[in-house]
Amino acid sequence: MIKSIIRGTGKFVPPNLVTNQDLEKFMDTSDEWIQKRTGIKQRYWISEDSPMGASDLGFEAAKQALDAAGWTAEDLDFIIFATLSPDIMFPGGGCLLAAKLGLNSTPTLDIRQQCTGFLYGFATADAYIKSGLAKKVLLVGGEVHSSGLDKSTRGRDVTVIFGDGAAATCIEGVDNEERVGLLASVLHTDGNYAASLMTELPASNLFNRNPPGLPLDDPRYFPVMDGPSIFKKAVRLLPKVTHEVLEKAGIKLDQIDLVVPHQANKRINQAFGQFLKLEDDKIFHNIEKYGNTTAASIPLALHEAIEQGRTGKSGETVLFVALGAGLTWGAAIYRFF
Ligand code: UT7
């Protein structure tokens, strides 16, 4: 039976390091508040002198993942690009990334599922692989949040948490009878909560999408978030979807060696751990270094977890779990080959 196996991973963040103290210079916030409420100490943002798009960051991550897999771009038969911050309105980042990789006919698919982009992407890659539509898939999550954040005090609850970054995963269909690869995944959406975390403008549902002389004092040009409501939903739904995916995979929580969750807020992941009675060393955290990189967050954490030897050995089982704008949430269980 065909299994979806991760062959290589890669990550890239722009070089411009932004500390909490840097943020204090242009908004009413404090390192103490940010660390206490979110666990974040720093993040990387693109800089004015070298602007980059999500596909540029994704390109760097993709090169690393391809090298790690021992593949060239020409080996790929499908590319999935997950982002909420596409370089441009259209075409999608997957098209731009494929061109940067030197490809001109490899099919691409963009996924707009925010923080669950990697989960939707992995499930999609798995479905393509199992249906025979693809064998070697590149899944990239990349975000440039910083160019669209409200850097005044009005936007501080949102702006302090987001970082730019990308990560990539090479996934291959392998014929194997063992219980390896993506064992199960569960995905959900509830669009009734779309307004809990969104950027409203520019909007194609308006007669005039880009009004002349954009009024940048209008908060609808910037992401707004009902943070406490999302926080509560995350703490309730992440354990729930974990039970769903465990049941689907037919395995017990104590068979999970490491949880690699979406890095939205360290407190959310700690609360998740407490709810499930997991030791903190069973949950991977790197939010303190990168902030919330949305679609890049899980693959970036996975890359680092492998790099640090926290997971990646044959037979080890990881749980991916995420909730974010949409609302979308989900979980997946992966066992290393
Ligand atoms: O990845 C996508 C999904 N998103 C999430 O999972 C995010 C979930 N939500 C959160 O992580 C948290 O709600 C936040 C980190 C966004 C906010 O933390 P909170 O503990 O929920 O704070 P709050 O919004 O209830 O605000 C508490 C206080 C308020 O002041 P008052 O009204 O008590 O005087 C805020 O104005 O903290 C204030 N505040 C800040 N103060 C300093 C909000 N943001 C900041 C800030 N610096 N950056």
Tab-separated table of N, CA and C in Angstrom, residues 158-301:
chain	number	residue	atom	x	y	z
A	158	VAL	N	-2.292	42.117	17.636
A	158	VAL	CA	-2.033	41.242	16.483
A	158	VAL	C	-0.553	41.311	16.087
A	159	THR	N	-0.053	42.528	15.977
A	159	THR	CA	1.258	42.743	15.362
A	159	THR	C	2.393	42.085	16.133
A	160	VAL	N	2.318	42.070	17.452
A	160	VAL	CA	3.447	41.516	18.215
A	160	VAL	C	3.583	40.009	18.029
A	161	ILE	N	2.521	39.348	17.574
A	161	ILE	CA	2.620	37.876	17.542
A	161	ILE	C	3.096	37.304	16.200
A	162	PHE	N	3.036	38.113	15.138
A	162	PHE	CA	3.323	37.496	13.835
A	162	PHE	C	4.758	37.694	13.345
A	163	GLY	N	5.300	36.629	12.742
A	163	GLY	CA	6.640	36.668	12.168
A	163	GLY	C	6.595	36.182	10.732
A	164	ASP	N	7.615	36.544	9.968
A	164	ASP	CA	7.721	36.078	8.582
A	164	ASP	C	8.583	34.820	8.545
A	165	GLY	N	8.298	33.924	7.614
A	165	GLY	CA	9.123	32.716	7.513
A	165	GLY	C	8.518	31.734	6.539
A	166	ALA	N	9.308	30.736	6.217
A	166	ALA	CA	8.820	29.687	5.310
A	166	ALA	C	9.454	28.361	5.689
A	167	ALA	N	8.772	27.298	5.329
A	167	ALA	CA	9.339	25.969	5.530
A	167	ALA	C	8.771	25.045	4.462
A	168	ALA	N	9.551	24.034	4.153
A	168	ALA	CA	9.173	23.154	3.044
A	168	ALA	C	9.367	21.700	3.434
A	169	THR	N	8.586	20.853	2.812
A	169	THR	CA	8.630	19.417	3.090
A	169	THR	C	8.521	18.666	1.765
A	170	CYS	N	9.401	17.715	1.572
A	170	CYS	CA	9.306	16.843	0.389
A	170	CYS	C	8.618	15.551	0.818
A	171	ILE	N	7.553	15.220	0.135
A	171	ILE	CA	6.746	14.059	0.524
A	171	ILE	C	6.685	13.078	-0.647
A	172	GLU	N	6.979	11.821	-0.360
A	172	GLU	CA	7.015	10.830	-1.444
A	172	GLU	C	6.081	9.659	-1.164
A	173	GLY	N	5.439	9.186	-2.196
A	173	GLY	CA	4.625	7.977	-2.081
A	173	GLY	C	5.519	6.749	-2.168
A	174	VAL	N	5.451	5.909	-1.120
A	174	VAL	CA	6.311	4.727	-1.064
A	174	VAL	C	5.426	3.511	-0.805
A	175	ASP	N	5.674	2.458	-1.549
A	175	ASP	CA	4.897	1.239	-1.372
A	175	ASP	C	5.465	0.466	-0.184
A	176	ASN	N	4.694	0.359	0.886
A	176	ASN	CA	5.226	-0.251	2.105
A	176	ASN	C	4.064	-0.809	2.933
A	177	GLU	N	4.276	-1.974	3.505
A	177	GLU	CA	3.183	-2.599	4.270
A	177	GLU	C	3.189	-2.205	5.741
A	178	GLU	N	4.288	-1.550	6.217
A	178	GLU	CA	4.335	-1.168	7.641
A	178	GLU	C	3.410	0.009	7.908
A	179	ARG	N	3.116	0.250	9.201
A	179	ARG	CA	2.288	1.417	9.568
A	179	ARG	C	3.199	2.630	9.659
A	180	VAL	N	3.488	3.232	8.534
A	180	VAL	CA	4.381	4.398	8.514
A	180	VAL	C	3.737	5.501	7.670
A	181	GLY	N	4.374	6.670	7.676
A	181	GLY	CA	3.882	7.791	6.877
A	181	GLY	C	2.717	8.480	7.555
A	182	LEU	N	1.945	9.184	6.770
A	182	LEU	CA	0.783	9.896	7.331
A	182	LEU	C	-0.265	8.852	7.700
A	183	LEU	N	-0.481	8.664	8.982
A	183	LEU	CA	-1.391	7.598	9.425
A	183	LEU	C	-2.844	8.046	9.335
A	184	ALA	N	-3.083	9.334	9.625
A	184	ALA	CA	-4.467	9.830	9.568
A	184	ALA	C	-4.434	11.342	9.602
A	185	SER	N	-5.486	11.944	9.097
A	185	SER	CA	-5.618	13.386	9.315
A	185	SER	C	-7.094	13.735	9.388
A	186	VAL	N	-7.361	14.792	10.147
A	186	VAL	CA	-8.731	15.267	10.348
A	186	VAL	C	-8.714	16.769	10.096
A	187	LEU	N	-9.670	17.257	9.338
A	187	LEU	CA	-9.702	18.685	9.017
A	187	LEU	C	-11.093	19.235	9.275
A	188	HIS	N	-11.147	20.484	9.697
A	188	HIS	CA	-12.446	21.130	9.930
A	188	HIS	C	-12.391	22.588	9.499
A	189	THR	N	-13.581	23.158	9.282
A	189	THR	CA	-13.718	24.602	9.027
A	189	THR	C	-15.039	25.075	9.624
A	190	ASP	N	-15.035	26.258	10.215
A	190	ASP	CA	-16.294	26.913	10.580
A	190	ASP	C	-16.193	28.382	10.180
A	191	GLY	N	-16.668	28.662	8.971
A	191	GLY	CA	-16.583	30.018	8.415
A	191	GLY	C	-17.446	31.037	9.139
A	192	ASN	N	-18.289	30.585	10.076
A	192	ASN	CA	-19.078	31.543	10.862
A	192	ASN	C	-18.183	32.434	11.709
A	193	TYR	N	-16.956	31.976	11.946
A	193	TYR	CA	-16.029	32.751	12.769
A	193	TYR	C	-14.962	33.439	11.918
A	194	ALA	N	-15.222	33.594	10.630
A	194	ALA	CA	-14.218	34.200	9.739
A	194	ALA	C	-13.749	35.544	10.266
A	195	ALA	N	-14.677	36.312	10.854
A	195	ALA	CA	-14.315	37.661	11.289
A	195	ALA	C	-13.470	37.669	12.564
A	196	SER	N	-13.294	36.498	13.206
A	196	SER	CA	-12.470	36.474	14.431
A	196	SER	C	-11.003	36.691	14.134
A	197	LEU	N	-10.603	36.448	12.913
A	197	LEU	CA	-9.202	36.699	12.530
A	197	LEU	C	-9.193	36.868	11.026
A	198	MET	N	-9.071	38.108	10.611
A	198	MET	CA	-9.141	38.346	9.166
A	198	MET	C	-8.462	39.660	8.808
A	199	THR	N	-8.112	39.792	7.526
A	199	THR	CA	-7.797	41.087	6.939
A	199	THR	C	-8.899	41.326	5.921
A	200	GLU	N	-9.637	42.426	6.079
A	200	GLU	CA	-10.842	42.594	5.272
A	200	GLU	C	-10.581	43.251	3.912
A	201	LEU	N	-9.638	44.161	3.868
A	201	LEU	CA	-9.411	44.899	2.628
A	201	LEU	C	-7.963	44.725	2.146
A	202	PRO	N	-7.694	44.863	0.852
A	202	PRO	CA	-8.660	45.069	-0.218
A	202	PRO	C	-9.543	43.838	-0.412
A	203	ALA	N	-10.785	44.078	-0.866
A	203	ALA	CA	-11.747	42.989	-0.945
A	203	ALA	C	-12.385	42.955	-2.322
A	204	SER	N	-12.438	41.756	-2.904
A	204	SER	CA	-13.039	41.633	-4.223
A	204	SER	C	-14.563	41.635	-4.129
A	205	ASN	N	-15.093	41.585	-2.901
A	205	ASN	CA	-16.554	41.640	-2.778
A	205	ASN	C	-17.065	43.083	-2.751
A	206	LEU	N	-16.167	44.025	-2.943
A	206	LEU	CA	-16.576	45.427	-3.058
A	206	LEU	C	-16.627	45.794	-4.533
A	207	PHE	N	-17.505	46.730	-4.866
A	207	PHE	CA	-17.570	47.140	-6.260
A	207	PHE	C	-16.224	47.706	-6.690
A	208	ASN	N	-15.643	48.505	-5.804
A	208	ASN	CA	-14.346	49.101	-6.098
A	208	ASN	C	-13.326	48.539	-5.121
A	209	ARG	N	-12.594	47.522	-5.568
A	209	ARG	CA	-11.715	46.796	-4.651
A	209	ARG	C	-10.653	47.696	-4.015
A	210	ASN	N	-10.033	48.543	-4.809
A	210	ASN	CA	-8.965	49.402	-4.296
A	210	ASN	C	-9.364	50.858	-4.432
A	211	PRO	N	-10.064	51.407	-3.448
A	211	PRO	CA	-10.458	52.804	-3.562
A	211	PRO	C	-9.243	53.706	-3.708
A	212	PRO	N	-9.361	54.758	-4.525
A	212	PRO	CA	-8.205	55.626	-4.721
A	212	PRO	C	-7.764	56.247	-3.402
A	213	GLY	N	-6.460	56.407	-3.242
A	213	GLY	CA	-5.921	57.030	-2.029
A	213	GLY	C	-6.295	56.225	-0.806
A	214	LEU	N	-5.811	54.973	-0.748
A	214	LEU	CA	-6.183	54.061	0.341
A	214	LEU	C	-6.126	54.763	1.706
A	215	PRO	N	-7.210	54.787	2.411
A	215	PRO	CA	-7.183	55.436	3.732
A	215	PRO	C	-6.527	54.515	4.769
A	216	LEU	N	-5.243	54.690	4.943
A	216	LEU	CA	-4.526	53.723	5.777
A	216	LEU	C	-4.808	53.880	7.271
A	217	ASP	N	-5.591	54.915	7.622
A	217	ASP	CA	-6.020	54.969	9.018
A	217	ASP	C	-7.252	54.081	9.234
A	218	ASP	N	-7.721	53.430	8.163
A	218	ASP	CA	-8.865	52.520	8.265
A	218	ASP	C	-8.360	51.142	8.705
A	219	PRO	N	-8.743	50.670	9.897
A	219	PRO	CA	-8.196	49.405	10.397
A	219	PRO	C	-8.540	48.198	9.541
A	220	ARG	N	-9.531	48.340	8.641
A	220	ARG	CA	-9.895	47.163	7.849
A	220	ARG	C	-8.827	46.781	6.829
A	221	TYR	N	-7.815	47.651	6.631
A	221	TYR	CA	-6.706	47.253	5.763
A	221	TYR	C	-5.726	46.353	6.481
A	222	PHE	N	-5.965	46.116	7.754
A	222	PHE	CA	-5.002	45.371	8.555
A	222	PHE	C	-5.704	44.182	9.209
A	223	PRO	N	-4.929	43.141	9.532
A	223	PRO	CA	-5.570	42.026	10.214
A	223	PRO	C	-6.133	42.450	11.569
A	224	VAL	N	-7.323	42.011	11.844
A	224	VAL	CA	-7.905	42.235	13.168
A	224	VAL	C	-8.219	40.859	13.744
A	225	MET	N	-8.202	40.759	15.043
A	225	MET	CA	-8.368	39.423	15.639
A	225	MET	C	-9.086	39.543	16.973
A	226	ASP	N	-10.049	38.666	17.192
A	226	ASP	CA	-10.661	38.548	18.507
A	226	ASP	C	-9.854	37.478	19.250
A	227	GLY	N	-8.695	37.911	19.749
A	227	GLY	CA	-7.724	36.989	20.341
A	227	GLY	C	-8.289	36.110	21.446
A	228	PRO	N	-8.949	36.697	22.455
A	228	PRO	CA	-9.436	35.844	23.548
A	228	PRO	C	-10.413	34.772	23.070
A	229	SER	N	-11.276	35.116	22.097
A	229	SER	CA	-12.237	34.115	21.637
A	229	SER	C	-11.515	32.986	20.892
A	230	ILE	N	-10.513	33.351	20.095
A	230	ILE	CA	-9.759	32.307	19.382
A	230	ILE	C	-8.972	31.462	20.382
A	231	PHE	N	-8.422	32.134	21.370
A	231	PHE	CA	-7.666	31.415	22.405
A	231	PHE	C	-8.549	30.328	23.034
A	232	LYS	N	-9.758	30.743	23.428
A	232	LYS	CA	-10.645	29.768	24.103
A	232	LYS	C	-11.017	28.632	23.163
A	233	LYS	N	-11.269	28.982	21.896
A	233	LYS	CA	-11.626	27.939	20.924
A	233	LYS	C	-10.451	26.965	20.764
A	234	ALA	N	-9.236	27.523	20.706
A	234	ALA	CA	-8.059	26.661	20.510
A	234	ALA	C	-7.929	25.682	21.666
A	235	VAL	N	-8.095	26.197	22.866
A	235	VAL	CA	-7.900	25.348	24.041
A	235	VAL	C	-8.960	24.237	24.092
A	236	ARG	N	-10.139	24.513	23.548
A	236	ARG	CA	-11.195	23.497	23.531
A	236	ARG	C	-11.057	22.535	22.338
A	237	LEU	N	-10.786	23.105	21.164
A	237	LEU	CA	-10.855	22.282	19.955
A	237	LEU	C	-9.577	21.493	19.660
A	238	LEU	N	-8.426	22.010	20.097
A	238	LEU	CA	-7.199	21.274	19.776
A	238	LEU	C	-7.172	19.898	20.471
A	239	PRO	N	-7.515	19.816	21.766
A	239	PRO	CA	-7.578	18.469	22.366
A	239	PRO	C	-8.643	17.590	21.688
A	240	LYS	N	-9.769	18.228	21.317
A	240	LYS	CA	-10.861	17.451	20.719
A	240	LYS	C	-10.418	16.832	19.384
A	241	VAL	N	-9.799	17.646	18.549
A	241	VAL	CA	-9.391	17.121	17.238
A	241	VAL	C	-8.254	16.119	17.394
A	242	THR	N	-7.484	16.275	18.479
A	242	THR	CA	-6.430	15.289	18.752
A	242	THR	C	-7.057	13.924	19.028
A	243	HIS	N	-8.110	13.917	19.841
A	243	HIS	CA	-8.783	12.635	20.113
A	243	HIS	C	-9.358	12.054	18.817
A	244	GLU	N	-9.897	12.938	17.975
A	244	GLU	CA	-10.470	12.450	16.705
A	244	GLU	C	-9.409	11.763	15.849
A	245	VAL	N	-8.252	12.434	15.737
A	245	VAL	CA	-7.240	11.883	14.831
A	245	VAL	C	-6.616	10.619	15.428
A	246	LEU	N	-6.507	10.577	16.769
A	246	LEU	CA	-5.970	9.364	17.409
A	246	LEU	C	-6.899	8.185	17.133
A	247	GLU	N	-8.185	8.470	17.251
A	247	GLU	CA	-9.156	7.401	17.024
A	247	GLU	C	-9.094	6.927	15.574
A	248	LYS	N	-8.984	7.909	14.675
A	248	LYS	CA	-8.929	7.563	13.250
A	248	LYS	C	-7.694	6.726	12.926
A	249	ALA	N	-6.581	7.074	13.583
A	249	ALA	CA	-5.341	6.329	13.329
A	249	ALA	C	-5.303	5.019	14.096
A	250	GLY	N	-6.204	4.896	15.087
A	250	GLY	CA	-6.222	3.672	15.895
A	250	GLY	C	-5.034	3.580	16.827
A	251	ILE	N	-4.564	4.731	17.308
A	251	ILE	CA	-3.457	4.675	18.269
A	251	ILE	C	-3.792	5.512	19.499
A	252	LYS	N	-3.028	5.289	20.563
A	252	LYS	CA	-3.266	5.967	21.845
A	252	LYS	C	-2.325	7.161	21.970
A	253	LEU	N	-2.749	8.097	22.816
A	253	LEU	CA	-1.937	9.304	23.005
A	253	LEU	C	-0.518	8.963	23.461
A	254	ASP	N	-0.392	7.913	24.305
A	254	ASP	CA	0.969	7.613	24.798
A	254	ASP	C	1.864	7.000	23.719
A	255	GLN	N	1.287	6.750	22.539
A	255	GLN	CA	2.138	6.290	21.422
A	255	GLN	C	2.681	7.467	20.618
A	256	ILE	N	2.252	8.679	20.962
A	256	ILE	CA	2.792	9.872	20.293
A	256	ILE	C	4.107	10.247	20.988
A	257	ASP	N	5.193	10.309	20.214
A	257	ASP	CA	6.486	10.637	20.820
A	257	ASP	C	6.668	12.134	20.981
A	258	LEU	N	6.116	12.907	20.044
A	258	LEU	CA	6.286	14.361	20.131
A	258	LEU	C	5.095	15.038	19.450
A	259	VAL	N	4.593	16.098	20.108
A	259	VAL	CA	3.560	16.919	19.480
A	259	VAL	C	4.252	18.117	18.843
A	260	VAL	N	3.992	18.330	17.561
A	260	VAL	CA	4.547	19.493	16.858
A	260	VAL	C	3.351	20.369	16.482
A	261	PRO	N	2.987	21.277	17.393
A	261	PRO	CA	1.764	22.051	17.171
A	261	PRO	C	2.036	23.348	16.409
A	262	HIS	N	0.984	23.920	15.882
A	262	HIS	CA	1.056	25.282	15.357
A	262	HIS	C	1.512	26.200	16.485
A	263	GLN	N	2.413	27.125	16.162
A	263	GLN	CA	2.975	28.012	17.192
A	263	GLN	C	2.238	29.345	17.142
A	264	ALA	N	1.089	29.402	17.812
A	264	ALA	CA	0.313	30.650	17.833
A	264	ALA	C	0.560	31.397	19.125
A	265	ASN	N	0.654	30.650	20.200
A	265	ASN	CA	0.836	31.249	21.518
A	265	ASN	C	1.284	30.110	22.434
A	266	LYS	N	2.398	30.316	23.116
A	266	LYS	CA	2.934	29.240	23.963
A	266	LYS	C	1.911	28.822	25.017
A	267	ARG	N	1.147	29.798	25.497
A	267	ARG	CA	0.153	29.469	26.532
A	267	ARG	C	-0.907	28.508	25.994
A	268	ILE	N	-1.267	28.687	24.702
A	268	ILE	CA	-2.260	27.774	24.112
A	268	ILE	C	-1.702	26.353	24.114
A	269	ASN	N	-0.446	26.223	23.688
A	269	ASN	CA	0.128	24.881	23.587
A	269	ASN	C	0.380	24.272	24.971
A	270	GLN	N	0.682	25.136	25.941
A	270	GLN	CA	0.839	24.617	27.304
A	270	GLN	C	-0.508	24.160	27.864
A	271	ALA	N	-1.557	24.961	27.584
A	271	ALA	CA	-2.891	24.589	28.064
A	271	ALA	C	-3.339	23.283	27.399
A	272	PHE	N	-3.026	23.153	26.126
A	272	PHE	CA	-3.322	21.919	25.377
A	272	PHE	C	-2.647	20.731	26.080
A	273	GLY	N	-1.374	20.924	26.418
A	273	GLY	CA	-0.608	19.869	27.084
A	273	GLY	C	-1.207	19.507	28.430
A	274	GLN	N	-1.608	20.542	29.180
A	274	GLN	CA	-2.186	20.283	30.508
A	274	GLN	C	-3.496	19.519	30.372
A	275	PHE	N	-4.291	19.938	29.388
A	275	PHE	CA	-5.590	19.291	29.175
A	275	PHE	C	-5.414	17.806	28.878
A	276	LEU	N	-4.399	17.510	28.084
A	276	LEU	CA	-4.184	16.106	27.700
A	276	LEU	C	-3.235	15.388	28.649
A	277	LYS	N	-2.813	16.106	29.704
A	277	LYS	CA	-1.877	15.552	30.702
A	277	LYS	C	-0.572	15.083	30.044
A	278	LEU	N	-0.042	15.942	29.177
A	278	LEU	CA	1.223	15.637	28.505
A	278	LEU	C	2.347	16.380	29.214
A	279	GLU	N	3.489	15.714	29.391
A	279	GLU	CA	4.670	16.409	29.919
A	279	GLU	C	5.064	17.487	28.915
A	280	ASP	N	5.598	18.615	29.427
A	280	ASP	CA	5.934	19.713	28.505
A	280	ASP	C	7.004	19.303	27.494
A	281	ASP	N	7.885	18.347	27.857
A	281	ASP	CA	8.926	17.962	26.891
A	281	ASP	C	8.370	17.107	25.750
A	282	LYS	N	7.078	16.794	25.810
A	282	LYS	CA	6.439	16.075	24.686
A	282	LYS	C	5.886	17.057	23.659
A	283	ILE	N	5.980	18.357	23.976
A	283	ILE	CA	5.435	19.360	23.056
A	283	ILE	C	6.585	20.237	22.574
A	284	PHE	N	6.680	20.390	21.267
A	284	PHE	CA	7.773	21.196	20.719
A	284	PHE	C	7.360	22.660	20.646
A	285	HIS	N	8.221	23.521	21.178
A	285	HIS	CA	7.974	24.965	21.124
A	285	HIS	C	9.145	25.649	20.407
A	286	ASN	N	8.862	26.530	19.482
A	286	ASN	CA	9.917	27.444	19.011
A	286	ASN	C	9.360	28.841	18.760
A	287	ILE	N	8.177	29.103	19.322
A	287	ILE	CA	7.542	30.409	19.122
A	287	ILE	C	8.416	31.534	19.657
A	288	GLU	N	9.230	31.226	20.690
A	288	GLU	CA	10.051	32.298	21.268
A	288	GLU	C	11.009	32.881	20.234
A	289	LYS	N	11.354	32.077	19.220
A	289	LYS	CA	12.315	32.557	18.222
A	289	LYS	C	11.662	33.152	16.985
A	290	TYR	N	10.481	32.665	16.630
A	290	TYR	CA	9.913	33.043	15.336
A	290	TYR	C	8.560	33.721	15.401
A	291	GLY	N	7.904	33.718	16.558
A	291	GLY	CA	6.529	34.186	16.586
A	291	GLY	C	5.655	33.208	15.817
A	292	ASN	N	4.520	33.708	15.364
A	292	ASN	CA	3.546	32.863	14.662
A	292	ASN	C	3.754	33.027	13.159
A	293	THR	N	4.280	32.007	12.512
A	293	THR	CA	4.535	32.110	11.072
A	293	THR	C	3.432	31.418	10.262
A	294	THR	N	2.289	31.210	10.885
A	294	THR	CA	1.071	30.734	10.230
A	294	THR	C	1.329	29.446	9.429
A	295	ALA	N	1.211	29.479	8.105
A	295	ALA	CA	1.327	28.221	7.346
A	295	ALA	C	2.730	27.630	7.444
A	296	ALA	N	3.702	28.446	7.791
A	296	ALA	CA	5.078	27.937	7.913
A	296	ALA	C	5.344	27.343	9.288
A	297	SER	N	4.442	27.584	10.228
A	297	SER	CA	4.768	27.304	11.621
A	297	SER	C	5.001	25.820	11.920
A	298	ILE	N	4.114	24.943	11.490
A	298	ILE	CA	4.318	23.514	11.799
A	298	ILE	C	5.536	22.951	11.052
A	299	PRO	N	5.651	23.184	9.728
A	299	PRO	CA	6.830	22.609	9.087
A	299	PRO	C	8.141	23.204	9.602
A	300	LEU	N	8.105	24.468	10.018
A	300	LEU	CA	9.324	25.078	10.581
A	300	LEU	C	9.673	24.400	11.909
A	301	ALA	N	8.650	24.163	12.702
A	301	ALA	CA	8.881	23.479	13.984
A	301	ALA	C	9.352	22.046	13.736
